[in-house]
Amino acid sequence: MLNSLITYILIVTTTQLTMILIAVASIFIVFILIAIIKMYKLKAENKKLMRTNAFKDYETSQEEYSGHLYGDN
């Protein structure tokens, strides 16, 4: 009796399996769309930053460190 009850509970129909797979696929599609949108936003922001002189000023302002970072030890 208990054994047949457990097997009855564990049986999944193809309709139920299809619904579960559709739900999981929908969630992944939403995540992929969010990632694509963020990628394009970051690409646009990066392009805007590269056009400004702030990036070039930062590169030229860096000093070459010789020796130890914290002094002459």
mmCIF file of N, CA, C and O in Angstrom:
data_model
loop_
_atom_site.group_PDB
_atom_site.id
_atom_site.type_symbol
_atom_site.label_atom_id
_atom_site.label_comp_id
_atom_site.label_asym_id
_atom_site.label_seq_id
_atom_site.Cartn_x
_atom_site.Cartn_y
_atom_site.Cartn_z
ATOM 1 N N MET A 1 0.820 -1.193 0.000
ATOM 2 C CA MET A 1 0.000 0.000 0.000
ATOM 3 C C MET A 1 0.868 1.262 0.000
ATOM 4 O O MET A 1 0.668 2.142 -0.815
ATOM 5 N N LEU A 2 1.812 1.327 0.943
ATOM 6 C CA LEU A 2 2.685 2.495 1.036
ATOM 7 C C LEU A 2 3.589 2.608 -0.181
ATOM 8 O O LEU A 2 3.817 3.717 -0.689
ATOM 9 N N ASN A 3 4.067 1.472 -0.666
ATOM 10 C CA ASN A 3 4.941 1.465 -1.829
ATOM 11 C C ASN A 3 4.211 1.979 -3.071
ATOM 12 O O ASN A 3 4.754 2.759 -3.852
ATOM 13 N N SER A 4 2.967 1.555 -3.273
ATOM 14 C CA SER A 4 2.207 2.014 -4.438
ATOM 15 C C SER A 4 1.847 3.491 -4.306
ATOM 16 O O SER A 4 1.767 4.211 -5.306
ATOM 17 N N LEU A 5 1.644 3.972 -3.073
ATOM 18 C CA LEU A 5 1.342 5.384 -2.854
ATOM 19 C C LEU A 5 2.549 6.247 -3.204
ATOM 20 O O LEU A 5 2.406 7.303 -3.842
ATOM 21 N N ILE A 6 3.752 5.811 -2.808
ATOM 22 C CA ILE A 6 4.974 6.561 -3.110
ATOM 23 C C ILE A 6 5.211 6.606 -4.615
ATOM 24 O O ILE A 6 5.546 7.653 -5.170
ATOM 25 N N THR A 7 5.044 5.499 -5.309
ATOM 26 C CA THR A 7 5.244 5.493 -6.752
ATOM 27 C C THR A 7 4.196 6.336 -7.456
ATOM 28 O O THR A 7 4.474 6.962 -8.473
ATOM 29 N N TYR A 8 2.973 6.376 -6.941
ATOM 30 C CA TYR A 8 1.932 7.211 -7.538
ATOM 31 C C TYR A 8 2.272 8.689 -7.386
ATOM 32 O O TYR A 8 2.038 9.483 -8.300
ATOM 33 N N ILE A 9 2.848 9.072 -6.242
ATOM 34 C CA ILE A 9 3.217 10.475 -6.003
ATOM 35 C C ILE A 9 4.383 10.872 -6.900
ATOM 36 O O ILE A 9 4.435 11.989 -7.405
ATOM 37 N N LEU A 10 5.318 9.974 -7.137
ATOM 38 C CA LEU A 10 6.509 10.288 -7.909
ATOM 39 C C LEU A 10 6.291 10.285 -9.414
ATOM 40 O O LEU A 10 7.136 10.752 -10.159
ATOM 41 N N ILE A 11 5.173 9.790 -9.876
ATOM 42 C CA ILE A 11 4.906 9.744 -11.308
ATOM 43 C C ILE A 11 4.583 11.156 -11.802
ATOM 44 O O ILE A 11 3.738 11.852 -11.253
ATOM 45 N N VAL A 12 5.306 11.552 -12.845
ATOM 46 C CA VAL A 12 5.100 12.873 -13.433
ATOM 47 C C VAL A 12 4.610 12.660 -14.856
ATOM 48 O O VAL A 12 5.226 11.937 -15.639
ATOM 49 N N THR A 13 3.519 13.304 -15.187
ATOM 50 C CA THR A 13 2.989 13.162 -16.540
ATOM 51 C C THR A 13 3.779 14.041 -17.503
ATOM 52 O O THR A 13 4.500 14.960 -17.093
ATOM 53 N N THR A 14 3.635 13.760 -18.771
ATOM 54 C CA THR A 14 4.355 14.564 -19.770
ATOM 55 C C THR A 14 3.851 16.000 -19.794
ATOM 56 O O THR A 14 4.618 16.925 -20.054
ATOM 57 N N THR A 15 2.585 16.192 -19.490
ATOM 58 C CA THR A 15 2.039 17.549 -19.437
ATOM 59 C C THR A 15 2.673 18.337 -18.301
ATOM 60 O O THR A 15 3.061 19.501 -18.473
ATOM 61 N N GLN A 16 2.789 17.720 -17.127
ATOM 62 C CA GLN A 16 3.415 18.391 -15.992
ATOM 63 C C GLN A 16 4.884 18.693 -16.285
ATOM 64 O O GLN A 16 5.375 19.779 -15.971
ATOM 65 N N LEU A 17 5.579 17.738 -16.892
ATOM 66 C CA LEU A 17 6.981 17.933 -17.222
ATOM 67 C C LEU A 17 7.150 19.049 -18.237
ATOM 68 O O LEU A 17 8.067 19.888 -18.116
ATOM 69 N N THR A 18 6.259 19.103 -19.209
ATOM 70 C CA THR A 18 6.310 20.170 -20.206
ATOM 71 C C THR A 18 6.086 21.537 -19.559
ATOM 72 O O THR A 18 6.780 22.505 -19.887
ATOM 73 N N MET A 19 5.145 21.628 -18.658
ATOM 74 C CA MET A 19 4.879 22.905 -17.979
ATOM 75 C C MET A 19 6.077 23.351 -17.145
ATOM 76 O O MET A 19 6.420 24.537 -17.122
ATOM 77 N N ILE A 20 6.705 22.425 -16.458
ATOM 78 C CA ILE A 20 7.879 22.756 -15.652
ATOM 79 C C ILE A 20 9.020 23.240 -16.543
ATOM 80 O O ILE A 20 9.679 24.242 -16.244
ATOM 81 N N LEU A 21 9.242 22.549 -17.652
ATOM 82 C CA LEU A 21 10.310 22.951 -18.563
ATOM 83 C C LEU A 21 10.041 24.302 -19.211
ATOM 84 O O LEU A 21 10.956 25.103 -19.400
ATOM 85 N N ILE A 22 8.794 24.575 -19.533
ATOM 86 C CA ILE A 22 8.445 25.886 -20.091
ATOM 87 C C ILE A 22 8.688 26.986 -19.068
ATOM 88 O O ILE A 22 9.210 28.060 -19.398
ATOM 89 N N ALA A 23 8.339 26.747 -17.812
ATOM 90 C CA ALA A 23 8.556 27.747 -16.757
ATOM 91 C C ALA A 23 10.040 28.013 -16.564
ATOM 92 O O ALA A 23 10.477 29.175 -16.467
ATOM 93 N N VAL A 24 10.854 26.966 -16.522
ATOM 94 C CA VAL A 24 12.298 27.140 -16.330
ATOM 95 C C VAL A 24 12.914 27.852 -17.532
ATOM 96 O O VAL A 24 13.744 28.750 -17.381
ATOM 97 N N ALA A 25 12.506 27.479 -18.729
ATOM 98 C CA ALA A 25 13.022 28.129 -19.932
ATOM 99 C C ALA A 25 12.632 29.605 -19.962
ATOM 100 O O ALA A 25 13.437 30.454 -20.369
ATOM 101 N N SER A 26 11.430 29.931 -19.516
ATOM 102 C CA SER A 26 10.997 31.334 -19.480
ATOM 103 C C SER A 26 11.852 32.151 -18.531
ATOM 104 O O SER A 26 12.229 33.289 -18.841
ATOM 105 N N ILE A 27 12.177 31.583 -17.387
ATOM 106 C CA ILE A 27 13.023 32.287 -16.422
ATOM 107 C C ILE A 27 14.406 32.535 -17.013
ATOM 108 O O ILE A 27 14.961 33.633 -16.907
ATOM 109 N N PHE A 28 14.973 31.525 -17.673
ATOM 110 C CA PHE A 28 16.287 31.703 -18.274
ATOM 111 C C PHE A 28 16.260 32.716 -19.417
ATOM 112 O O PHE A 28 17.210 33.477 -19.592
ATOM 113 N N ILE A 29 15.189 32.752 -20.177
ATOM 114 C CA ILE A 29 15.074 33.743 -21.251
ATOM 115 C C ILE A 29 15.039 35.154 -20.676
ATOM 116 O O ILE A 29 15.674 36.070 -21.208
ATOM 117 N N VAL A 30 14.343 35.337 -19.574
ATOM 118 C CA VAL A 30 14.305 36.654 -18.922
ATOM 119 C C VAL A 30 15.700 37.043 -18.454
ATOM 120 O O VAL A 30 16.145 38.186 -18.670
ATOM 121 N N PHE A 31 16.436 36.121 -17.840
ATOM 122 C CA PHE A 31 17.793 36.424 -17.392
ATOM 123 C C PHE A 31 18.715 36.760 -18.561
ATOM 124 O O PHE A 31 19.540 37.676 -18.480
ATOM 125 N N ILE A 32 18.586 36.044 -19.654
ATOM 126 C CA ILE A 32 19.418 36.312 -20.825
ATOM 127 C C ILE A 32 19.087 37.685 -21.413
ATOM 128 O O ILE A 32 19.992 38.439 -21.787
ATOM 129 N N LEU A 33 17.818 38.032 -21.472
ATOM 130 C CA LEU A 33 17.434 39.350 -21.983
ATOM 131 C C LEU A 33 17.953 40.474 -21.097
ATOM 132 O O LEU A 33 18.427 41.507 -21.599
ATOM 133 N N ILE A 34 17.895 40.295 -19.783
ATOM 134 C CA ILE A 34 18.433 41.298 -18.865
ATOM 135 C C ILE A 34 19.938 41.454 -19.073
ATOM 136 O O ILE A 34 20.466 42.571 -19.100
ATOM 137 N N ALA A 35 20.649 40.349 -19.254
ATOM 138 C CA ALA A 35 22.097 40.408 -19.471
ATOM 139 C C ALA A 35 22.430 41.106 -20.784
ATOM 140 O O ALA A 35 23.383 41.898 -20.846
ATOM 141 N N ILE A 36 21.650 40.862 -21.831
ATOM 142 C CA ILE A 36 21.902 41.526 -23.122
ATOM 143 C C ILE A 36 21.664 43.023 -23.009
ATOM 144 O O ILE A 36 22.454 43.829 -23.521
ATOM 145 N N ILE A 37 20.601 43.421 -22.330
ATOM 146 C CA ILE A 37 20.310 44.847 -22.158
ATOM 147 C C ILE A 37 21.425 45.522 -21.368
ATOM 148 O O ILE A 37 21.896 46.604 -21.728
ATOM 149 N N LYS A 38 21.882 44.881 -20.290
ATOM 150 C CA LYS A 38 22.964 45.461 -19.496
ATOM 151 C C LYS A 38 24.254 45.542 -20.303
ATOM 152 O O LYS A 38 25.015 46.496 -20.163
ATOM 153 N N MET A 39 24.518 44.547 -21.143
ATOM 154 C CA MET A 39 25.722 44.565 -21.959
ATOM 155 C C MET A 39 25.716 45.767 -22.898
ATOM 156 O O MET A 39 26.724 46.465 -23.025
ATOM 157 N N TYR A 40 24.590 46.036 -23.548
ATOM 158 C CA TYR A 40 24.518 47.173 -24.454
ATOM 159 C C TYR A 40 24.628 48.503 -23.705
ATOM 160 O O TYR A 40 25.241 49.448 -24.197
ATOM 161 N N LYS A 41 24.062 48.580 -22.511
ATOM 162 C CA LYS A 41 24.188 49.806 -21.718
ATOM 163 C C LYS A 41 25.642 50.043 -21.310
ATOM 164 O O LYS A 41 26.147 51.163 -21.385
ATOM 165 N N LEU A 42 26.321 48.989 -20.876
ATOM 166 C CA LEU A 42 27.726 49.129 -20.497
ATOM 167 C C LEU A 42 28.594 49.465 -21.697
ATOM 168 O O LEU A 42 29.548 50.243 -21.578
ATOM 169 N N LYS A 43 28.285 48.894 -22.843
ATOM 170 C CA LYS A 43 29.060 49.198 -24.047
ATOM 171 C C LYS A 43 28.892 50.664 -24.434
ATOM 172 O O LYS A 43 29.859 51.331 -24.819
ATOM 173 N N ALA A 44 27.675 51.181 -24.326
ATOM 174 C CA ALA A 44 27.425 52.586 -24.640
ATOM 175 C C ALA A 44 28.132 53.501 -23.649
ATOM 176 O O ALA A 44 28.712 54.525 -24.033
ATOM 177 N N GLU A 45 28.102 53.143 -22.368
ATOM 178 C CA GLU A 45 28.787 53.952 -21.364
ATOM 179 C C GLU A 45 30.293 53.923 -21.568
ATOM 180 O O GLU A 45 30.962 54.947 -21.425
ATOM 181 N N ASN A 46 30.831 52.767 -21.922
ATOM 182 C CA ASN A 46 32.258 52.658 -22.172
ATOM 183 C C ASN A 46 32.663 53.495 -23.376
ATOM 184 O O ASN A 46 33.698 54.166 -23.364
ATOM 185 N N LYS A 47 31.845 53.470 -24.418
ATOM 186 C CA LYS A 47 32.135 54.269 -25.607
ATOM 187 C C LYS A 47 32.115 55.753 -25.268
ATOM 188 O O LYS A 47 32.957 56.529 -25.741
ATOM 189 N N LYS A 48 31.164 56.168 -24.411
ATOM 190 C CA LYS A 48 31.077 57.566 -24.010
ATOM 191 C C LYS A 48 32.286 57.972 -23.183
ATOM 192 O O LYS A 48 32.843 59.059 -23.366
ATOM 193 N N LEU A 49 32.737 57.094 -22.295
ATOM 194 C CA LEU A 49 33.906 57.404 -21.480
ATOM 195 C C LEU A 49 35.183 57.453 -22.303
ATOM 196 O O LEU A 49 36.080 58.237 -22.018
ATOM 197 N N MET A 50 35.277 56.608 -23.310
ATOM 198 C CA MET A 50 36.473 56.608 -24.148
ATOM 199 C C MET A 50 36.559 57.872 -24.990
ATOM 200 O O MET A 50 37.649 58.304 -25.357
ATOM 201 N N ARG A 51 35.429 58.492 -25.307
ATOM 202 C CA ARG A 51 35.438 59.731 -26.075
ATOM 203 C C ARG A 51 35.878 60.923 -25.244
ATOM 204 O O ARG A 51 36.385 61.891 -25.792
ATOM 205 N N THR A 52 35.677 60.886 -23.950
ATOM 206 C CA THR A 52 36.069 62.009 -23.105
ATOM 207 C C THR A 52 37.565 61.963 -22.835
ATOM 208 O O THR A 52 38.237 60.968 -23.065
ATOM 209 N N ASN A 53 38.085 63.033 -22.318
ATOM 210 C CA ASN A 53 39.511 63.114 -22.008
ATOM 211 C C ASN A 53 39.833 62.578 -20.622
ATOM 212 O O ASN A 53 40.991 62.523 -20.243
ATOM 213 N N ALA A 54 38.832 62.212 -19.851
ATOM 214 C CA ALA A 54 39.074 61.748 -18.491
ATOM 215 C C ALA A 54 39.914 60.483 -18.487
ATOM 216 O O ALA A 54 40.807 60.330 -17.657
ATOM 217 N N PHE A 55 39.668 59.592 -19.408
ATOM 218 C CA PHE A 55 40.428 58.347 -19.460
ATOM 219 C C PHE A 55 41.866 58.616 -19.862
ATOM 220 O O PHE A 55 42.798 58.056 -19.288
ATOM 221 N N LYS A 56 42.074 59.522 -20.817
ATOM 222 C CA LYS A 56 43.428 59.845 -21.262
ATOM 223 C C LYS A 56 44.199 60.568 -20.160
ATOM 224 O O LYS A 56 45.388 60.341 -19.970
ATOM 225 N N ASP A 57 43.504 61.457 -19.427
ATOM 226 C CA ASP A 57 44.158 62.159 -18.319
ATOM 227 C C ASP A 57 44.572 61.180 -17.229
ATOM 228 O O ASP A 57 45.632 61.333 -16.617
ATOM 229 N N TYR A 58 43.752 60.196 -16.970
ATOM 230 C CA TYR A 58 44.077 59.204 -15.943
ATOM 231 C C TYR A 58 45.295 58.393 -16.348
ATOM 232 O O TYR A 58 46.159 58.120 -15.530
ATOM 233 N N GLU A 59 45.383 58.013 -17.613
ATOM 234 C CA GLU A 59 46.528 57.232 -18.074
ATOM 235 C C GLU A 59 47.823 58.029 -17.981
ATOM 236 O O GLU A 59 48.855 57.503 -17.602
ATOM 237 N N THR A 60 47.777 59.302 -18.336
ATOM 238 C CA THR A 60 49.005 60.107 -18.325
ATOM 239 C C THR A 60 49.401 60.528 -16.919
ATOM 240 O O THR A 60 50.561 60.841 -16.684
ATOM 241 N N SER A 61 48.470 60.541 -15.980
ATOM 242 C CA SER A 61 48.792 60.995 -14.631
ATOM 243 C C SER A 61 49.436 59.906 -13.784
ATOM 244 O O SER A 61 49.944 60.191 -12.703
ATOM 245 N N GLN A 62 49.385 58.666 -14.228
ATOM 246 C CA GLN A 62 49.979 57.571 -13.457
ATOM 247 C C GLN A 62 51.495 57.684 -13.470
ATOM 248 O O GLN A 62 52.100 57.870 -14.510
ATOM 249 N N GLU A 63 52.082 57.581 -12.300
ATOM 250 C CA GLU A 63 53.535 57.652 -12.183
ATOM 251 C C GLU A 63 54.108 56.246 -12.170
ATOM 252 O O GLU A 63 53.484 55.302 -11.717
ATOM 253 N N GLU A 64 55.314 56.155 -12.662
ATOM 254 C CA GLU A 64 56.020 54.882 -12.615
ATOM 255 C C GLU A 64 56.641 54.742 -11.230
ATOM 256 O O GLU A 64 57.392 55.615 -10.785
ATOM 257 N N TYR A 65 56.312 53.669 -10.553
ATOM 258 C CA TYR A 65 56.869 53.442 -9.230
ATOM 259 C C TYR A 65 58.144 52.626 -9.380
ATOM 260 O O TYR A 65 58.144 51.570 -9.995
ATOM 261 N N SER A 66 59.200 53.106 -8.792
ATOM 262 C CA SER A 66 60.438 52.338 -8.780
ATOM 263 C C SER A 66 60.717 51.944 -7.342
ATOM 264 O O SER A 66 60.705 52.771 -6.450
ATOM 265 N N GLY A 67 60.945 50.700 -7.125
ATOM 266 C CA GLY A 67 61.221 50.234 -5.771
ATOM 267 C C GLY A 67 59.952 49.829 -5.047
ATOM 268 O O GLY A 67 58.921 49.585 -5.649
ATOM 269 N N HIS A 68 60.026 49.837 -3.757
ATOM 270 C CA HIS A 68 58.940 49.399 -2.909
ATOM 271 C C HIS A 68 57.847 50.461 -2.864
ATOM 272 O O HIS A 68 58.130 51.651 -2.872
ATOM 273 N N LEU A 69 56.626 50.039 -2.785
ATOM 274 C CA LEU A 69 55.491 50.965 -2.805
ATOM 275 C C LEU A 69 55.442 51.839 -1.562
ATOM 276 O O LEU A 69 55.048 52.994 -1.622
ATOM 277 N N TYR A 70 55.883 51.307 -0.405
ATOM 278 C CA TYR A 70 55.728 52.024 0.855
ATOM 279 C C TYR A 70 56.976 52.777 1.271
ATOM 280 O O TYR A 70 57.073 53.231 2.383
ATOM 281 N N GLY A 71 57.948 52.937 0.439
ATOM 282 C CA GLY A 71 59.129 53.705 0.794
ATOM 283 C C GLY A 71 60.394 52.900 0.570
ATOM 284 O O GLY A 71 60.400 51.815 0.011
ATOM 285 N N ASP A 72 61.499 53.475 1.014
ATOM 286 C CA ASP A 72 62.800 52.839 0.833
ATOM 287 C C ASP A 72 63.129 51.986 2.036
ATOM 288 O O ASP A 72 63.808 52.416 2.962
ATOM 289 N N ASN A 73 62.686 50.777 2.063
ATOM 290 C CA ASN A 73 62.970 49.867 3.184
ATOM 291 C C ASN A 73 64.070 48.945 2.824
ATOM 292 O O ASN A 73 64.213 48.281 1.924
#
